[in-house]
Coordinates of C-alpha atoms and ligand atoms in Angstrom, one line a residue:
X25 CA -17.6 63.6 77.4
X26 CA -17.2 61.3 80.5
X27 CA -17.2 58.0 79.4
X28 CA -19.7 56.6 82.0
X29 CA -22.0 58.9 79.5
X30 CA -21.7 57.8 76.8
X31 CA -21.8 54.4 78.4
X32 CA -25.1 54.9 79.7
X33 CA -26.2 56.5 76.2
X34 CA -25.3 53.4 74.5
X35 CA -26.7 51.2 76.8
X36 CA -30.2 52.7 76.2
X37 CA -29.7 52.4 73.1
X38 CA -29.0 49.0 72.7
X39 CA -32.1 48.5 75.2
X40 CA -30.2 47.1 78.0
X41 CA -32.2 48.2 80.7
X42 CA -30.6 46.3 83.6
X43 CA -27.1 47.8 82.6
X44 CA -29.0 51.4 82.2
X45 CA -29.6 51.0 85.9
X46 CA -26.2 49.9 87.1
X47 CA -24.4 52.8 85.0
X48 CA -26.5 55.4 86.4
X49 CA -26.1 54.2 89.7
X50 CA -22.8 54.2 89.4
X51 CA -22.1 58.0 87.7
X52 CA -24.4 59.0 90.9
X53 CA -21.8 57.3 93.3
X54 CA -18.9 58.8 91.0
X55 CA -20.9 62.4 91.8
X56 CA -21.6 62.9 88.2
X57 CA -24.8 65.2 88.3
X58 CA -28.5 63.9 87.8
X59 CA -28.6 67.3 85.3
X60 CA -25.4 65.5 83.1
X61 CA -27.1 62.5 83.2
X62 CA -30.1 63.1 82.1
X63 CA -28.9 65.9 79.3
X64 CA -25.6 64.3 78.1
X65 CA -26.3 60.5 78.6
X66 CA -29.9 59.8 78.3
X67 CA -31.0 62.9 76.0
X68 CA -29.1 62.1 73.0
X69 CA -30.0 58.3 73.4
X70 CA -33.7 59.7 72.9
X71 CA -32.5 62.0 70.7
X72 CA -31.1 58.9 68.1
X73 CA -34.1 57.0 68.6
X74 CA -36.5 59.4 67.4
X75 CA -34.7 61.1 65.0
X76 CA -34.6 57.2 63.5
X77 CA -38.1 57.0 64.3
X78 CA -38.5 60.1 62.0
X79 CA -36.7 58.8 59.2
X80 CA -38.6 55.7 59.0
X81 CA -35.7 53.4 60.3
X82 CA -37.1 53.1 63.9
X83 CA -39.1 49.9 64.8
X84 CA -41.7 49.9 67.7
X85 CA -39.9 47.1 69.9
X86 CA -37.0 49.6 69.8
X87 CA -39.2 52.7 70.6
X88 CA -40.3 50.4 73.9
X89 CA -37.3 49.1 75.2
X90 CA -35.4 52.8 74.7
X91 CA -38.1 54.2 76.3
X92 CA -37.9 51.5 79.0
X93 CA -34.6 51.9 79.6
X94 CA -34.7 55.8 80.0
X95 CA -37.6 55.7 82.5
X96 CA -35.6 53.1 84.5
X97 CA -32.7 54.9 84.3
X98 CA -34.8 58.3 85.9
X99 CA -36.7 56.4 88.2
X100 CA -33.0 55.6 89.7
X101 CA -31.9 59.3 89.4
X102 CA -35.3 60.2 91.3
X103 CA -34.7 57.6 93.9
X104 CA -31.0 58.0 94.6
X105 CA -29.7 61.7 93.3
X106 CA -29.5 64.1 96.1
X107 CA -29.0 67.1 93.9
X108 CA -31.9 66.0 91.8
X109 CA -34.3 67.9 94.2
X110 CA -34.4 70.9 91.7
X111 CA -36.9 73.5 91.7
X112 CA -39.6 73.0 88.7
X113 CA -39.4 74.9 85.6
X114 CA -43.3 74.2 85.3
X115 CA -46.2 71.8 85.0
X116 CA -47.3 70.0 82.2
X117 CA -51.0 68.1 81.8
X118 CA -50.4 65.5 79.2
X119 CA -53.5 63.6 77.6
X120 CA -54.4 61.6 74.6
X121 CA -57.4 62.8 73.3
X122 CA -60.4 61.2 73.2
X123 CA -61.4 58.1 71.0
X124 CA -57.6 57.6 70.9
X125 CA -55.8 54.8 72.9
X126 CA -52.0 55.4 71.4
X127 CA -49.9 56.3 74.0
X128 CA -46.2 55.5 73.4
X129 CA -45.8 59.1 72.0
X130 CA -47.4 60.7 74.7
X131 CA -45.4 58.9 77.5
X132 CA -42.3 59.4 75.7
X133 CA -43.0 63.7 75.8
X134 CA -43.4 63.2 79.6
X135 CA -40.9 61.6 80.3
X136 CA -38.7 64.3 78.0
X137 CA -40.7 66.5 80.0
X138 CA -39.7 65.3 83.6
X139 CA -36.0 64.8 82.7
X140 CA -36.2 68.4 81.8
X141 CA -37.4 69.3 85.2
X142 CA -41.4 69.4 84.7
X143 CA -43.7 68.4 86.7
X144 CA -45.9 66.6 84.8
X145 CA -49.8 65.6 85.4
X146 CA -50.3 62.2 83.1
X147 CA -54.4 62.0 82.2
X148 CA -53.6 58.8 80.1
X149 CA -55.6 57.9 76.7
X150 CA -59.1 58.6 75.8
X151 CA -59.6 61.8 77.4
X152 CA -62.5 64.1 76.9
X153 CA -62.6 67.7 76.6
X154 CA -64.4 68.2 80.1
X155 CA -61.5 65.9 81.7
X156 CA -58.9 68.5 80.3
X157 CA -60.7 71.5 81.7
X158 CA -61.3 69.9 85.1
X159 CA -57.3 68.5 85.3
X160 CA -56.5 72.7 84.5
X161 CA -59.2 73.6 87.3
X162 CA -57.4 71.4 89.8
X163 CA -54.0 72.4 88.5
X164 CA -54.3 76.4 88.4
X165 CA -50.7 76.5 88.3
X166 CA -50.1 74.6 84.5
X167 CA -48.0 76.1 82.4
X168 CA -48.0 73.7 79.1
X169 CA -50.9 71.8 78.7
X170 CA -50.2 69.1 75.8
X171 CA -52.6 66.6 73.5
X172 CA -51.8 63.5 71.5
X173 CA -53.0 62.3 68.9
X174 CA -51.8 59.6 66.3
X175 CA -55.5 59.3 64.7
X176 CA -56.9 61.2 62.0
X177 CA -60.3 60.7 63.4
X178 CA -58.9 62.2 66.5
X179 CA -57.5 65.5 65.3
X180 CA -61.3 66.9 65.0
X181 CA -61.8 66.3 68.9
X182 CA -58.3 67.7 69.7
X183 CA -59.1 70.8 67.2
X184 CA -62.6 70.7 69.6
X185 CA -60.5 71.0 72.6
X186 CA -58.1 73.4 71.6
X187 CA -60.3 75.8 70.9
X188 CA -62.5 75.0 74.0
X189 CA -58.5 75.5 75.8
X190 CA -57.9 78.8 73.9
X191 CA -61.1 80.4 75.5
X192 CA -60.7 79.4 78.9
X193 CA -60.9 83.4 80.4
X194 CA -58.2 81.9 83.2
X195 CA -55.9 80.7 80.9
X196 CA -52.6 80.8 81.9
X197 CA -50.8 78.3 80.2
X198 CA -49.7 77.4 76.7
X199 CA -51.4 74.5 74.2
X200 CA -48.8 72.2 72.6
X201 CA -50.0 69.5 70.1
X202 CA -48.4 66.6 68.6
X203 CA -48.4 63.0 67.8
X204 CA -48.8 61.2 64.3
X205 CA -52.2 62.0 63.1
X206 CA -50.7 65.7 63.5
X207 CA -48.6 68.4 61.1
X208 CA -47.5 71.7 61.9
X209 CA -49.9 73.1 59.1
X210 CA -52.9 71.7 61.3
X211 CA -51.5 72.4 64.5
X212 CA -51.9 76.3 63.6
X213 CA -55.4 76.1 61.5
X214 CA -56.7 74.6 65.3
X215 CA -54.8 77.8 67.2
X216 CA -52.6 75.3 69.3
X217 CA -49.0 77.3 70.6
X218 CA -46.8 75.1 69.4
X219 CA -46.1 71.6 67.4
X220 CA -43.8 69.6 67.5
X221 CA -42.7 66.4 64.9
X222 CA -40.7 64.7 68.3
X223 CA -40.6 64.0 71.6
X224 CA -37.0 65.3 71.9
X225 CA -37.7 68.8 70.9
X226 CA -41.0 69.4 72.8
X227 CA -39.6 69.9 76.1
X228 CA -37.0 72.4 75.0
X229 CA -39.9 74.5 72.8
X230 CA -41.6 74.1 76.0
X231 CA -38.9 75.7 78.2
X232 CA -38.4 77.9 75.8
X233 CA -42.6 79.1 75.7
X234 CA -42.7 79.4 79.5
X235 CA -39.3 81.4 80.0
X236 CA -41.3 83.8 77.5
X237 CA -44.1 83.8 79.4
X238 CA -42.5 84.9 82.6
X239 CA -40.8 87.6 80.5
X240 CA -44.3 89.0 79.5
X241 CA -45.4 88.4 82.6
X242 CA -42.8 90.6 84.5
X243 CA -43.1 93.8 82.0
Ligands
LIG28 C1 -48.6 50.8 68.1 C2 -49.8 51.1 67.3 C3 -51.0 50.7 67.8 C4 -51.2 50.1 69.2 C5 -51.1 51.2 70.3 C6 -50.4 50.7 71.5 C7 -50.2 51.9 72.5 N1 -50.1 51.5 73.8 O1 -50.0 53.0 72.1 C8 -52.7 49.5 69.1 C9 -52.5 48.0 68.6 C10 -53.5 49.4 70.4 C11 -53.2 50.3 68.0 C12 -54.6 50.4 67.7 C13 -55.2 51.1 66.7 N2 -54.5 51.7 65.7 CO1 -52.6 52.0 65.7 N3 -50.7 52.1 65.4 C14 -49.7 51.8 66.1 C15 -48.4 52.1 65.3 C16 -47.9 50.8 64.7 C17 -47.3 52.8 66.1 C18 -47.7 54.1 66.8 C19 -46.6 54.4 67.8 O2 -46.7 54.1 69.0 N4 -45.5 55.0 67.3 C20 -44.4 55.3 68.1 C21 -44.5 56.6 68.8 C22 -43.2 57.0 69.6 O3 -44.7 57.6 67.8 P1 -45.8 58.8 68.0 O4 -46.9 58.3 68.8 O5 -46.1 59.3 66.6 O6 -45.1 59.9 68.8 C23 -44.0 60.6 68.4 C24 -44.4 62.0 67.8 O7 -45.6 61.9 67.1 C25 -44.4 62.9 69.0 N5 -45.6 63.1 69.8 C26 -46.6 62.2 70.1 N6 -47.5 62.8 70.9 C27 -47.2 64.0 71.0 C28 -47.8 65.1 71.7 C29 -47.2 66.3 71.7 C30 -47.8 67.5 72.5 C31 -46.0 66.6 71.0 C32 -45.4 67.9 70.9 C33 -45.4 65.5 70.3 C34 -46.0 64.3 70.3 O8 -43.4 62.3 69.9 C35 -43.2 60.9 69.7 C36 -41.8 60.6 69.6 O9 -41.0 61.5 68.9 C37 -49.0 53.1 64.2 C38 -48.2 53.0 62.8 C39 -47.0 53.8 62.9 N7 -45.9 53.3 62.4 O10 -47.0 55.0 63.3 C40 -50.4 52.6 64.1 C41 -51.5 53.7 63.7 C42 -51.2 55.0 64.4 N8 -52.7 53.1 64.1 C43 -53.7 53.3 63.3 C44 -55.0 52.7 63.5 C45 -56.0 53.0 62.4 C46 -55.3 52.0 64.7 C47 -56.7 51.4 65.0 C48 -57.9 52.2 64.6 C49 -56.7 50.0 64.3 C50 -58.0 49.3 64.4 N9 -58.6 49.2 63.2 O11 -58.4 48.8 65.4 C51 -56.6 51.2 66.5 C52 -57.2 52.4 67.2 C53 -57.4 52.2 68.7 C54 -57.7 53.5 69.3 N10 -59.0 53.7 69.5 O12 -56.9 54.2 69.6 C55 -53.3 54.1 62.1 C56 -53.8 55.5 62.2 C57 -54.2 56.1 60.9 C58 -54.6 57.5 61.1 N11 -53.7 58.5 60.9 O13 -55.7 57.8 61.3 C59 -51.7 54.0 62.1 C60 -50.9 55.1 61.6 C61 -51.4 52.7 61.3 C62 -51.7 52.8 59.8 N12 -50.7 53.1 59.0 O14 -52.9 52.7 59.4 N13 -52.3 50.9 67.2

């Protein structure tokens, strides 16, 4: 691997956001590509965190300054890559349902979502079942449309708005669930897509569900 990789992966990981920058600034000046940056020196950096995360070895000041790091790290990419300007795969609507105000998951599946080259429509925390339908209305062209929740008392609102989701007669796009309060077992008794246990893995399952689609779609 080039080394200035895995020298931006370790710097996330240490949560040395300053040096983040200058490395990525850097392999962009070197013409390493915003695509190997983002998969081969920022991905696996997520990729560590969570899967430590998952294992119960990953503390929450960690989760922040990782995640800090790797947004600073693509807001520079966004900012300085010329060949970053790639066409995208689709568009996510990302919310935390309502009566829940954790959000470090959530922003942590956008911004797996954006470096995977999604457009993605933030709704924040708290958000109701009629502020889901009306982001889809003004966003006709969402493909993955994804809830959070890290509260049990949560999941029956996000169960609520899942099926409210599945009977939408325009649907187009797919429902992917996730966050603490949530296993895969509940994921399917609601009739959500997908689930997920990380951040890391939603955005490929998520590739992966709307390359499907536009299989279906051209037979
Ligand atoms: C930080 C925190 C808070 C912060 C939130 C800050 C913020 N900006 O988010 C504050 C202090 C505000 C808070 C408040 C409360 N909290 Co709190 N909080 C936590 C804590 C310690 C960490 C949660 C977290 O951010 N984890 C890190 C992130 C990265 O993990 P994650 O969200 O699970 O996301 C990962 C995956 O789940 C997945 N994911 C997340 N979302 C999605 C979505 C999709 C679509 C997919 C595919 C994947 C996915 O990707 C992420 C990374 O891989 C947990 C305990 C714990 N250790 O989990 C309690 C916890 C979640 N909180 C809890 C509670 C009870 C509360 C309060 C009710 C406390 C109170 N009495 O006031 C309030 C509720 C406020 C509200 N209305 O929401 C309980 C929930 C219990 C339950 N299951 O119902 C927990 C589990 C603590 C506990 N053991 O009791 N909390």
């Amino acid at each position: 691997m080039n080394a200035i990789l895995e020298q931006i992966q370790k710097a996330i990981e240490q949560g040395h956001s300053q040096e983040t920058i200058e490395l990525v600034r850097s392999a962009i000046r070197d013409g390493v590509t915003a695509k190997e940056i983002v998969e081969e020196g920022m991905f696996p950096a997520m990729k560590v965190m969570t899967e430590g995360y998952k294992n119960g070895d990953g503390d929450i000041p960690r989760i922040l300054t990782t995640a800090r790091c790797i947004r600073k790290g693509f807001d520079i990419i966004e900012q300085e890559s010329e060949g970053y300007r790639q066409k995208k795969i689709g568009k996510v609507i990302l919310g935390t349902v309502e009566g829940d105000l954790h959000d470090l998951g959530k922003n942590l599946v956008g911004l797996m979502f954006r470096s995977s080259g999604f457009e993605v429509v933030d709704l924040g925390v708290d958000i109701s079942e009629k502020q889901f339908l009306k982001a889809i209305k003004e966003n006709p062209d969402v493909s993955i449309v994804c809830l959070s929740s890290l509260l049990n008392t949560s999941v029956q609102e996000m169960a609520q708005v899942v099926k409210k989701l599945r009977r939408n007669p325009n649907r187009t796009y797919k429902i992917l669930v996730g966050g603490g309060a949530v296993t895969r077992e509940l994921a399917e008794k609601m009739g959500a897509d997908a689930y997920t246990e990380t951040a890391a893995d939603c955005a490929m399952l998520a590739k992966k569900l709307v390359e499907e689609s536009t299989e279906e779609a051209k037979k």
